[in-house]
PDB file of C-alpha atoms in Angstrom:
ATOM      1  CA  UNK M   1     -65.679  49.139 -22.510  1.00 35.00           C
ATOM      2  CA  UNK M   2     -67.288  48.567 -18.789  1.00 34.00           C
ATOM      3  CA  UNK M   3     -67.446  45.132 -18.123  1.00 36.00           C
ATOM      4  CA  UNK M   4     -70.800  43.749 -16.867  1.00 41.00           C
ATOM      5  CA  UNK M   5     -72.487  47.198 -16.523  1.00 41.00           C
ATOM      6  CA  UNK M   6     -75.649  47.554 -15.182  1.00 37.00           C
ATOM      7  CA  UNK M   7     -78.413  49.320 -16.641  1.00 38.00           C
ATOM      8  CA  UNK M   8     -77.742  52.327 -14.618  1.00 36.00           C
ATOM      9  CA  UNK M   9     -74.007  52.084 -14.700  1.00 37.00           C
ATOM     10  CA  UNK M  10     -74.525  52.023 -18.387  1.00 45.00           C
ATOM     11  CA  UNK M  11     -76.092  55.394 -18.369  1.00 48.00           C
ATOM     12  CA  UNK M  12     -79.421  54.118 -19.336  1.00 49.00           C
ATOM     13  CA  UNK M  13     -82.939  56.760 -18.204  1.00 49.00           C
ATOM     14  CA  UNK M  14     -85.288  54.540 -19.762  1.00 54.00           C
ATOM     15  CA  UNK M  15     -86.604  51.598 -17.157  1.00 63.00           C
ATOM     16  CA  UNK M  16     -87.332  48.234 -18.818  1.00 67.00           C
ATOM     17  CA  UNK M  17     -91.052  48.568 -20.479  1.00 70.00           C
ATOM     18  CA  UNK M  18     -94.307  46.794 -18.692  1.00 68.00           C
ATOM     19  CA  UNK M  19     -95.349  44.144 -20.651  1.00 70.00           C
ATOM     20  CA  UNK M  20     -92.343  42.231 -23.239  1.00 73.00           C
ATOM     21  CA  UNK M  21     -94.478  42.319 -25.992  1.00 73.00           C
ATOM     22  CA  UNK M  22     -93.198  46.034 -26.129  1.00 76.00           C
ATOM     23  CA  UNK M  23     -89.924  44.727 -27.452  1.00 79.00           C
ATOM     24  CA  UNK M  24     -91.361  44.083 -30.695  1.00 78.00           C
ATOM     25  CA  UNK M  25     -92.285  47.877 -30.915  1.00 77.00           C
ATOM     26  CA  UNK M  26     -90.259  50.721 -33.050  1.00 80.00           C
ATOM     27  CA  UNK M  27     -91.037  52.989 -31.194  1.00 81.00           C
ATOM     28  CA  UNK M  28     -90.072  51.398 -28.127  1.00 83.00           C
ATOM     29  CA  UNK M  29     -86.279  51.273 -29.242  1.00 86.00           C
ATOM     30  CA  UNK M  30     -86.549  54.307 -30.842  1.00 82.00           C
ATOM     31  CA  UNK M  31     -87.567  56.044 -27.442  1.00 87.00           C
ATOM     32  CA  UNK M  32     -84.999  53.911 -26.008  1.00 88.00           C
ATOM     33  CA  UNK M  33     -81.658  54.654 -28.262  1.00 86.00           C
ATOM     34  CA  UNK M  34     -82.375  58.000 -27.655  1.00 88.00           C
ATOM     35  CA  UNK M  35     -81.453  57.856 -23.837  1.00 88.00           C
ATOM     36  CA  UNK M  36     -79.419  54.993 -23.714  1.00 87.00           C
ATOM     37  CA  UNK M  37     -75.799  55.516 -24.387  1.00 85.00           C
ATOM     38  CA  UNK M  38     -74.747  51.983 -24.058  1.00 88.00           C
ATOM     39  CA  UNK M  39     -75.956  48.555 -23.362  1.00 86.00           C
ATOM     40  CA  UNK M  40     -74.633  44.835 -23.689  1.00 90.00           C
ATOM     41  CA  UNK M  41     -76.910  41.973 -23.636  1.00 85.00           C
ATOM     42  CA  UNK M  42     -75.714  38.754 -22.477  1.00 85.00           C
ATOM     43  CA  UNK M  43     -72.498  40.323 -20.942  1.00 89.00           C
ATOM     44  CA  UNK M  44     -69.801  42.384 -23.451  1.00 90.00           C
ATOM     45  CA  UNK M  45     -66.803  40.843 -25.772  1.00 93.00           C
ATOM     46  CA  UNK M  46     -64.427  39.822 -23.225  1.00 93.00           C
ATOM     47  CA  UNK M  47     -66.716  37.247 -21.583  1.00 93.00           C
ATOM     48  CA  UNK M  48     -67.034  35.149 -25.109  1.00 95.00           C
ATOM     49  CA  UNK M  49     -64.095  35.991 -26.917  1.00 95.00           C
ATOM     50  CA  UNK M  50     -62.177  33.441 -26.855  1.00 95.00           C
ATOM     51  CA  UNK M  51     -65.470  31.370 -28.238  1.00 96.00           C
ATOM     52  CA  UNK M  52     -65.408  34.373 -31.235  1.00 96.00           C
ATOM     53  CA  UNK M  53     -62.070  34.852 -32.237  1.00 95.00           C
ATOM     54  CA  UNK M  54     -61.400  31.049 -33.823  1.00 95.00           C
ATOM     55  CA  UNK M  55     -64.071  32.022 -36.224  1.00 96.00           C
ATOM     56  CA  UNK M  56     -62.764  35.616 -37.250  1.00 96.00           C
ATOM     57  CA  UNK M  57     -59.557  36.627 -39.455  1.00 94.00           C
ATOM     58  CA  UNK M  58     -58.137  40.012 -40.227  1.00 93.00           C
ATOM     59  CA  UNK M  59     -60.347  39.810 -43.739  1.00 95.00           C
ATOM     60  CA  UNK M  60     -63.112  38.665 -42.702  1.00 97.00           C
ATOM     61  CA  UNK M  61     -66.307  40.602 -43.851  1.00 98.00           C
ATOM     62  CA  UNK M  62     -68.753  40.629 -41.024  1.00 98.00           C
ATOM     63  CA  UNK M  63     -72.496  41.719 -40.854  1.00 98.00           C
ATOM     64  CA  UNK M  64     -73.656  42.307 -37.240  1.00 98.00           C
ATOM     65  CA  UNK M  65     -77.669  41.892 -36.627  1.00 98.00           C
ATOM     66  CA  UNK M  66     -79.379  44.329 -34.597  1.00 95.00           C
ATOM     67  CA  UNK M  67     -76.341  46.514 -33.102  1.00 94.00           C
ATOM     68  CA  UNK M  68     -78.087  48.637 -31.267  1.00 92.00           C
ATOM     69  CA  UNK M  69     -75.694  50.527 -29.247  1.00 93.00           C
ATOM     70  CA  UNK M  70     -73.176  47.398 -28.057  1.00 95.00           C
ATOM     71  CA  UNK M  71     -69.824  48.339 -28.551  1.00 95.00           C
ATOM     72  CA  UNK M  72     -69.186  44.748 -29.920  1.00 97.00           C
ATOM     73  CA  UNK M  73     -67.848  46.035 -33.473  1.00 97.00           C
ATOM     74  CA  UNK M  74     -65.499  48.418 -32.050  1.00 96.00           C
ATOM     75  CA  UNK M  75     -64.184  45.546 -30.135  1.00 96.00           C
ATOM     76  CA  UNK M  76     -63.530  43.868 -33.255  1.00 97.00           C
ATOM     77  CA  UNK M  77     -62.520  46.831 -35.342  1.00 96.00           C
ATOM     78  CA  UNK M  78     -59.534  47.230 -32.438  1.00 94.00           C
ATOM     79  CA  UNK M  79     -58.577  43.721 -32.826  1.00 94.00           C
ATOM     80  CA  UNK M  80     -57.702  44.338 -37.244  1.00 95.00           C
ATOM     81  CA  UNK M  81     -60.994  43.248 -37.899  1.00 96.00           C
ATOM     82  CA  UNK M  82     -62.177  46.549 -40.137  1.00 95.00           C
ATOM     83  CA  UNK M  83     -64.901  45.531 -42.736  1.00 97.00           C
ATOM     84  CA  UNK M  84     -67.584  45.425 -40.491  1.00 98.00           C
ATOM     85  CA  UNK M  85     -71.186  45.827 -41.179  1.00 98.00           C
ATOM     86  CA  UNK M  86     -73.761  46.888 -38.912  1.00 98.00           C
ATOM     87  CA  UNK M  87     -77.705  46.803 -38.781  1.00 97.00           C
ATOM     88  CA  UNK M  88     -80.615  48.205 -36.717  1.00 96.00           C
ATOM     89  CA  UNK M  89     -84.138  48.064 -37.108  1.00 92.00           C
ATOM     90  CA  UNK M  90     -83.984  51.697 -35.477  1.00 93.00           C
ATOM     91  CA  UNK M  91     -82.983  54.755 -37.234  1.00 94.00           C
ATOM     92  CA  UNK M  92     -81.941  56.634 -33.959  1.00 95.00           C
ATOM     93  CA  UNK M  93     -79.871  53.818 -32.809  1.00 95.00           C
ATOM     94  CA  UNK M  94     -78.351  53.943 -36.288  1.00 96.00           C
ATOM     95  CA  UNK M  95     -77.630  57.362 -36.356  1.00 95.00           C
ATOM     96  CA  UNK M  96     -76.206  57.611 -32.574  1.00 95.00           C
ATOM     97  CA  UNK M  97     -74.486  54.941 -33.714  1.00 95.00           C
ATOM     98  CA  UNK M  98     -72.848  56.272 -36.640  1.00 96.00           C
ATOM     99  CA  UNK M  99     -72.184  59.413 -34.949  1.00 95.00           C
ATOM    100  CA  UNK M 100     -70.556  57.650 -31.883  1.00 95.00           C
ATOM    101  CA  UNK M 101     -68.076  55.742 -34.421  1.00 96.00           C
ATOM    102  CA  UNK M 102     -66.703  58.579 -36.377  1.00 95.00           C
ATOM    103  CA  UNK M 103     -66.090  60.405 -32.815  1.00 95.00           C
ATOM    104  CA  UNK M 104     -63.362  57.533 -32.228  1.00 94.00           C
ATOM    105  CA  UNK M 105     -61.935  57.574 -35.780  1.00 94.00           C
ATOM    106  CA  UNK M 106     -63.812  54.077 -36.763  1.00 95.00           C
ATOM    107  CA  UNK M 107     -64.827  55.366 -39.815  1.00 93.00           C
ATOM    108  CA  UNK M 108     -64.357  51.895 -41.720  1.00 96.00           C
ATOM    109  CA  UNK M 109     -67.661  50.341 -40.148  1.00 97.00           C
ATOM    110  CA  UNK M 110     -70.657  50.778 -42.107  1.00 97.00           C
ATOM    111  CA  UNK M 111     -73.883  51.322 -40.141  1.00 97.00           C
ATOM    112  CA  UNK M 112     -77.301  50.857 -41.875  1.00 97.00           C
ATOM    113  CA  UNK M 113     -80.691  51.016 -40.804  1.00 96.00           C
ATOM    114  CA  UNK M 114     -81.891  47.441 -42.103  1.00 96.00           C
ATOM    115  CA  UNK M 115     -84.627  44.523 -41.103  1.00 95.00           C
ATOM    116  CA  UNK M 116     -82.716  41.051 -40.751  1.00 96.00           C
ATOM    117  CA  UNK M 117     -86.272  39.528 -41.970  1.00 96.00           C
ATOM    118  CA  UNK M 118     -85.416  41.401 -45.842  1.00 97.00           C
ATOM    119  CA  UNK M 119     -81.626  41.800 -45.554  1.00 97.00           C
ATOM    120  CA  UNK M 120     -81.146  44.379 -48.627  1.00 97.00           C
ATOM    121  CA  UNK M 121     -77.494  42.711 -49.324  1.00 98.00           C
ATOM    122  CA  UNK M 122     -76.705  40.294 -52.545  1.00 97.00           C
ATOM    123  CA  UNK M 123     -76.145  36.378 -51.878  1.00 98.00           C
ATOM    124  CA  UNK M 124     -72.886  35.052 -50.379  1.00 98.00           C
ATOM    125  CA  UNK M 125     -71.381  38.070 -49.619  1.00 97.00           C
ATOM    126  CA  UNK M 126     -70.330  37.476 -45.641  1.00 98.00           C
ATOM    127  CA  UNK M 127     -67.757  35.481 -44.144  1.00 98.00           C
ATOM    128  CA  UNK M 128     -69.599  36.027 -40.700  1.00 98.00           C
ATOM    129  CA  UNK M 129     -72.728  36.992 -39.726  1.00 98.00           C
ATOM    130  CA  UNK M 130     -73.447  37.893 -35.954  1.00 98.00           C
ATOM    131  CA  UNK M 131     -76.263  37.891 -33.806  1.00 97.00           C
ATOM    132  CA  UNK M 132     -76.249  38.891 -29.889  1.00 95.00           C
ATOM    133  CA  UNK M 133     -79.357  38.829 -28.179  1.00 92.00           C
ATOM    134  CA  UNK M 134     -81.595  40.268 -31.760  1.00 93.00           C
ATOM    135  CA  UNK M 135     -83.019  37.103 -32.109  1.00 93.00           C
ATOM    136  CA  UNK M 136     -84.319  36.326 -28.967  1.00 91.00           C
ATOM    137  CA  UNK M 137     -87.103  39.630 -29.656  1.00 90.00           C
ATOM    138  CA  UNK M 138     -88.823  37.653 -31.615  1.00 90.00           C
ATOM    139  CA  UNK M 139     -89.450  35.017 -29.419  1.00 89.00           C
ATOM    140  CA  UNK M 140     -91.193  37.228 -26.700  1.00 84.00           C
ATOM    141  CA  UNK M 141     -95.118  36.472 -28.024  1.00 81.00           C
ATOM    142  CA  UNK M 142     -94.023  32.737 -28.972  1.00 80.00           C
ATOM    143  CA  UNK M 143     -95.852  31.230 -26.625  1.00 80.00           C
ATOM    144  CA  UNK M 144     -95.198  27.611 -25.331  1.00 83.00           C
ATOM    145  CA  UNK M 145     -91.332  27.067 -26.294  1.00 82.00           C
ATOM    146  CA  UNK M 146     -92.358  23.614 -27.189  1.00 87.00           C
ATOM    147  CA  UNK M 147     -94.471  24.647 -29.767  1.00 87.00           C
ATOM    148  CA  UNK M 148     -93.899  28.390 -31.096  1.00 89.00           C
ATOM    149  CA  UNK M 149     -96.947  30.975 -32.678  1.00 89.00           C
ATOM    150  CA  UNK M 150     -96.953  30.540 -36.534  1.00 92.00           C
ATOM    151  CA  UNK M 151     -96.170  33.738 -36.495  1.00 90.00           C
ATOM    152  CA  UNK M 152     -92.814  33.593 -34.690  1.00 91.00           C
ATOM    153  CA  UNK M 153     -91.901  30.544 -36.578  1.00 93.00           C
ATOM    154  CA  UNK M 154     -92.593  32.405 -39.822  1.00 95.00           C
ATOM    155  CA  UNK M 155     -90.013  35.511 -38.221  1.00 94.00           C
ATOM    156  CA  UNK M 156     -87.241  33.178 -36.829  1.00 96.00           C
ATOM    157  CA  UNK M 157     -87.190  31.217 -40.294  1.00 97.00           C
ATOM    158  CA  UNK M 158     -87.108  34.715 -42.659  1.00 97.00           C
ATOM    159  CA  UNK M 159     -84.305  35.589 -40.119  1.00 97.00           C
ATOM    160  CA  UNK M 160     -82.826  32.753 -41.203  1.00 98.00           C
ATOM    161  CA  UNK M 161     -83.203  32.418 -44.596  1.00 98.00           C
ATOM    162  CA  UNK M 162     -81.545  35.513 -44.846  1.00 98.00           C
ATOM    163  CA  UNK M 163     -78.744  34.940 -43.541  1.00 98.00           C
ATOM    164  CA  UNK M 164     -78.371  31.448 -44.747  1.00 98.00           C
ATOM    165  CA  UNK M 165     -78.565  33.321 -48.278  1.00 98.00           C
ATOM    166  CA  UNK M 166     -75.855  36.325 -47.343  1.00 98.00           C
ATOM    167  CA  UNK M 167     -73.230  34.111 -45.967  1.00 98.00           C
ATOM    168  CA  UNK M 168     -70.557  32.843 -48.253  1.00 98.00           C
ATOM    169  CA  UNK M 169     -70.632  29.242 -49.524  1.00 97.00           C
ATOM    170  CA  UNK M 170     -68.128  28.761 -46.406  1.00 96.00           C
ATOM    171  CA  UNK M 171     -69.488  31.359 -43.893  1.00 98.00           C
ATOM    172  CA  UNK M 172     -70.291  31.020 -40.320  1.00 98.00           C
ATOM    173  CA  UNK M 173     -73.217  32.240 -38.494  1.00 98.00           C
ATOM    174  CA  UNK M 174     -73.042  33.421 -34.813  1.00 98.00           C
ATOM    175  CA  UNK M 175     -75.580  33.223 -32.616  1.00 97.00           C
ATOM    176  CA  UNK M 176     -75.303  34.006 -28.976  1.00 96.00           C
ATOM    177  CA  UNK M 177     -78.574  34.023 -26.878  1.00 93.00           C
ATOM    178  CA  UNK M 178     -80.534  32.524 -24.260  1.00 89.00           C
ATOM    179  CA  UNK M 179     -81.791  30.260 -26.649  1.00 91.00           C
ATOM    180  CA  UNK M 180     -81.393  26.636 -25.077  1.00 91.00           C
ATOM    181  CA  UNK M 181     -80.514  24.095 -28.020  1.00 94.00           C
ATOM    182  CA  UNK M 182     -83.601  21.863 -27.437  1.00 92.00           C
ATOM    183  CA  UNK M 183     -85.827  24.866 -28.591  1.00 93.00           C
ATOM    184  CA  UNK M 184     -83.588  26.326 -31.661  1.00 94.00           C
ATOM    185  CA  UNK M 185     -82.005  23.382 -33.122  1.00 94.00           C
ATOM    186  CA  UNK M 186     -85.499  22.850 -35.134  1.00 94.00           C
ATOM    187  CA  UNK M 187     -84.694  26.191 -36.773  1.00 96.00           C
ATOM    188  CA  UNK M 188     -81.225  25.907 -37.132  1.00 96.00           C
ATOM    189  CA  UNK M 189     -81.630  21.846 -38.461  1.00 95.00           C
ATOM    190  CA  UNK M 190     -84.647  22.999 -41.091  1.00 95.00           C
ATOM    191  CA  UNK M 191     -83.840  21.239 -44.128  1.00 94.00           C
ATOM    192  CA  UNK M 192     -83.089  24.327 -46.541  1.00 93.00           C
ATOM    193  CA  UNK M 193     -80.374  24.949 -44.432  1.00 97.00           C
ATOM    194  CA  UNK M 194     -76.614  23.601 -45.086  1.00 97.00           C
ATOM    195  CA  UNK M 195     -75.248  24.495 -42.232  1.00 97.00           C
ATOM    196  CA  UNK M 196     -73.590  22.329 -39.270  1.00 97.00           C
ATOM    197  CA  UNK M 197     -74.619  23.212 -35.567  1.00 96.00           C
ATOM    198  CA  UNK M 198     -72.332  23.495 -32.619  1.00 96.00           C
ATOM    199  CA  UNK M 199     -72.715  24.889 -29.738  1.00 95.00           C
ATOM    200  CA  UNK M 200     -70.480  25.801 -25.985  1.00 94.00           C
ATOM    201  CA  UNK M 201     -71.791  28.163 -23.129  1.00 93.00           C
ATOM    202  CA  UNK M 202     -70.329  31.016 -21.524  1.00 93.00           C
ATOM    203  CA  UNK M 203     -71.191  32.653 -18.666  1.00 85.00           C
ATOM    204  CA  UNK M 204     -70.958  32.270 -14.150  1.00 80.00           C
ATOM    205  CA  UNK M 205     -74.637  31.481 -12.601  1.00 74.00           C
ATOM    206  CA  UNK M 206     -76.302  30.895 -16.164  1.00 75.00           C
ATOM    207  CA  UNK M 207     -75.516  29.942 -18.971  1.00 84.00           C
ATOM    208  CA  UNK M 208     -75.274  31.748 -22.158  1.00 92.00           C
ATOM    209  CA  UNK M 209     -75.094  29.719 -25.638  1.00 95.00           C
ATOM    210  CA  UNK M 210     -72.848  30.480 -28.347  1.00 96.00           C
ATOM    211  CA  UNK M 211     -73.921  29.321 -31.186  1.00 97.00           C
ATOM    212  CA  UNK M 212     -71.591  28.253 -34.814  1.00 98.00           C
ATOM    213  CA  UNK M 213     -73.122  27.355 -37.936  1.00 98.00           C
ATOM    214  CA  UNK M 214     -71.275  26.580 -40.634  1.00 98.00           C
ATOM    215  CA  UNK M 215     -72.455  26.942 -43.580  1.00 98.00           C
ATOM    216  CA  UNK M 216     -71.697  24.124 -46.280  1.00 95.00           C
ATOM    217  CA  UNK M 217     -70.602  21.345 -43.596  1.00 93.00           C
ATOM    218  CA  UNK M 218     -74.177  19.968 -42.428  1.00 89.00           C
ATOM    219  CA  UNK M 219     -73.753  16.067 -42.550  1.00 78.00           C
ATOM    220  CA  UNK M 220     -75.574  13.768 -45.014  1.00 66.00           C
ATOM    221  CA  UNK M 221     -78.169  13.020 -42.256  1.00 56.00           C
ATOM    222  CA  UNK M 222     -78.508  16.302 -41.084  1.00 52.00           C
ATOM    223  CA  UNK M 223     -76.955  15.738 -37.651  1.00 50.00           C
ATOM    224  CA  UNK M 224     -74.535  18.185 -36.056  1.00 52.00           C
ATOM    225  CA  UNK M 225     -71.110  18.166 -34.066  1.00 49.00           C
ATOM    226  CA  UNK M 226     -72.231  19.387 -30.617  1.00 49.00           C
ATOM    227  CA  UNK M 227     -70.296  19.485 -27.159  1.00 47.00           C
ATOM    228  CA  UNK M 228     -72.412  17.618 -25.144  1.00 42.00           C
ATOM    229  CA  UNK M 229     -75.538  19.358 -23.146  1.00 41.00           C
ATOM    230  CA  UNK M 230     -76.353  19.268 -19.863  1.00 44.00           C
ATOM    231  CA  UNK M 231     -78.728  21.631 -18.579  1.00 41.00           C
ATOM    232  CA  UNK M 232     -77.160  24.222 -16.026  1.00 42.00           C
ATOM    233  CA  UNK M 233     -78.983  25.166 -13.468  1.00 38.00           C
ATOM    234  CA  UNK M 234     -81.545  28.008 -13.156  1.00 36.00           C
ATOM    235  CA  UNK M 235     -80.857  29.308 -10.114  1.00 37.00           C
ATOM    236  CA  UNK M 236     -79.004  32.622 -11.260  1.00 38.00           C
ATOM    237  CA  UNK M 237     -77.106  35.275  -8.930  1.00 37.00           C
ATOM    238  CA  UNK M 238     -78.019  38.678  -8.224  1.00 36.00           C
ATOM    239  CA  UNK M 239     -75.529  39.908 -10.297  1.00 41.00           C
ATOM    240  CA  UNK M 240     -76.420  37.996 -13.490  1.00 41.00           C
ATOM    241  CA  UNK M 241     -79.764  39.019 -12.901  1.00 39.00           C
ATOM    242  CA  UNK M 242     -79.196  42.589 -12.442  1.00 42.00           C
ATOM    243  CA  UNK M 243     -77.052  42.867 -15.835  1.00 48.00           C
ATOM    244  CA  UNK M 244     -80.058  41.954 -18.542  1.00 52.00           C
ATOM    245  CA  UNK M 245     -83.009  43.164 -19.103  1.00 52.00           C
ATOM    246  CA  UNK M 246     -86.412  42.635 -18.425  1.00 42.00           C
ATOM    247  CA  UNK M 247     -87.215  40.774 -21.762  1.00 45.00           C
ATOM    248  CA  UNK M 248     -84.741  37.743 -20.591  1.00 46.00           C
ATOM    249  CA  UNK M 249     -85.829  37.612 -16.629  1.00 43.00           C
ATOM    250  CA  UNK M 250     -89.321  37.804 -17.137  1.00 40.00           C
ATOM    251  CA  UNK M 251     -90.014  33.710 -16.955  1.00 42.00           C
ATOM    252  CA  UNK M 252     -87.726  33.038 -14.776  1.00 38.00           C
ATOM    253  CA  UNK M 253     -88.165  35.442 -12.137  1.00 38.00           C
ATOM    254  CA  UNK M 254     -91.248  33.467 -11.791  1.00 36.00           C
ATOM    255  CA  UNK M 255     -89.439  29.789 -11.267  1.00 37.00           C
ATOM    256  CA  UNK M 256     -88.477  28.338  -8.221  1.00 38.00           C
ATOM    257  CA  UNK M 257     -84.859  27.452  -7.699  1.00 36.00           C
TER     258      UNK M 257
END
C-alpha cells in the first residue's frame, strides 16, 4: 500500500468538488470511484495499527462503514483477519471494489452496496464494526459544532443506532475521524447506548482520534475511561495538509495559526 499518498500520487483525476455540501451527493462519489483508484483518509493502516490490532483477533467478524476504495480490509485480510464485511453507499465503488479484491485472490471479503443509516444485517452479529473518515460526511452541513442541524443529529444518531444494534453484546466500535471528543462524546454518551468511550490520537502535525466503544461496559453513571485530552495544536504541515481532502481542510484553511 503507498504510505501517505497524495491525491495525485494516488492516481486520483477527479479534483476535490467546490462547495462540501457535495459530499453528501451520490453522484458525486459515484463520478468519483469511477476515476479514483485509491484513496486513504486520515493516513492508511500502518499509521494506527498498533491502536487497531488490540481490538481484532483471527475470528473476529468485522463490518467496515463506507469502504470506498481504502485498502484498509486487505490490510486486515493479510494479517488472518478473513471474515470481513464491507459497505458503500456507492454502487461503482462497490463494484471496483469487488472486482479489485478477486484480482488479488481476497475472495473471502464480502462487499455490499449498503446505507449505514438502515444497515440490512440482523442484531448482534459483529465483533467489530469500523468507521474511517464515513462519518465525518455527515457533519459537512452541521453547522455550528456546538450545536449541530436537527438534521445531522437525526443522521449521526441512525448511524449509530445501527451499529449499536449489529454489534455483539461484547463488540467494539471503531471510529477514527477528525471528530474532536468535545463535539462527539454527546453522540457516543446518548443514553440508549451501552457502550464505554475511549479515545488516543494518532498522527505528526494534527491529530487524528481513534475512537473504542465497547459495547456492554458503559459505567453506571454513564462516564467513560478516557486518556486524558489536551487539545493539539492547529497549526498543521504542508504535508498533512496535502494528504486529505478538501471536506477536512475546508475550516481550517481559514484559521490562523
Amino acid at each position: 500500500m503507498g504510505t501517505d499518498e497524495t491525491p495525485s500520487s494516488a492516481k486520483r483525476n477527479s479534483d476535490p468538488p467546490s462547495s462540501a455540501s457535495a459530499y453528501l451527493d451520490p453522484n458525486y462519489w459515484n463520478e468519483r470511484f469511477s476515476n479514483e483508484e485509491h484513496y486513504e483518509w486520515f493516513k492508511d493502516y500502518s499509521h494506527f495499527r498498533h491502536l487497531m490490532q488490540p481490538n481484532l483477533k483471527p475470528n473476529s467478524s468485522v463490518l467496515e462503514l463506507g469502504c470506498g476504495n481504502s485498502q484498509l480490509s486487505e490490510e486486515l485480510y493479510s494479517e488472518g483477519i478473513t471474515n470481513i464485511t464491507c459497505i458503500d453507499l456507492s454502487s461503482v465503488a462497490v463494484q471496483r471494489m469487488q472486482e479489485r479484491l478477486v484480482s488479488k485472490g481476497y475472495t473471502e471479503i464480502k462487499v455490499l452496496e449498503a446505507d449505514m443509516l438502515a444497515l440490512p444485517f440482523s442484531d448482534d452479529c459483529f465483533d467489530v464494526v469500523i468507521e474511517k473518515g464515513t462519518m465525518d460526511v455527515l457533519f459537512v452541513d452541521s453547522g455550528d459544532p456546538w450545536n449541530p442541524q436537527p438534521a445531522t443529529v437525526s443522521k449521526v444518531m441512525a448511524t449509530l443506532e445501527n451499529v449499536h444494534r449489529v454489534l455483539k453484546p461484547d463488540g467494539i466500535f471503531i471510529s477514527i475521524t477528525f471528530g474532536q471528543p468535545h463535539f462527539r462524546r454527546p453522540f457516543f454518551q446518548n443514553s440508549n447506548f451501552t457502550w464505554s468511550i475511549e479515545w488516543s490520537t494518532f498522527g505528526d502535525g494534527f491529530h487524528y482520534f481513534f475512537y473504542i466503544l465497547r459495547k456492554g461496559r458503559r459505567t453506571s453513571d454513564g462516564g467513560d475511561s478516557s486518556e486524558k485530552f489536551e487539545m493539539p495544536s492547529i497549526c498543521l504541515l504542508q504535508e498533512e495538509l496535502e494528504g486529505e481532502d478538501y471536506i477536512f481542510r475546508t475550516n481550517i484553511d481559514e484559521m490562523d495559526c
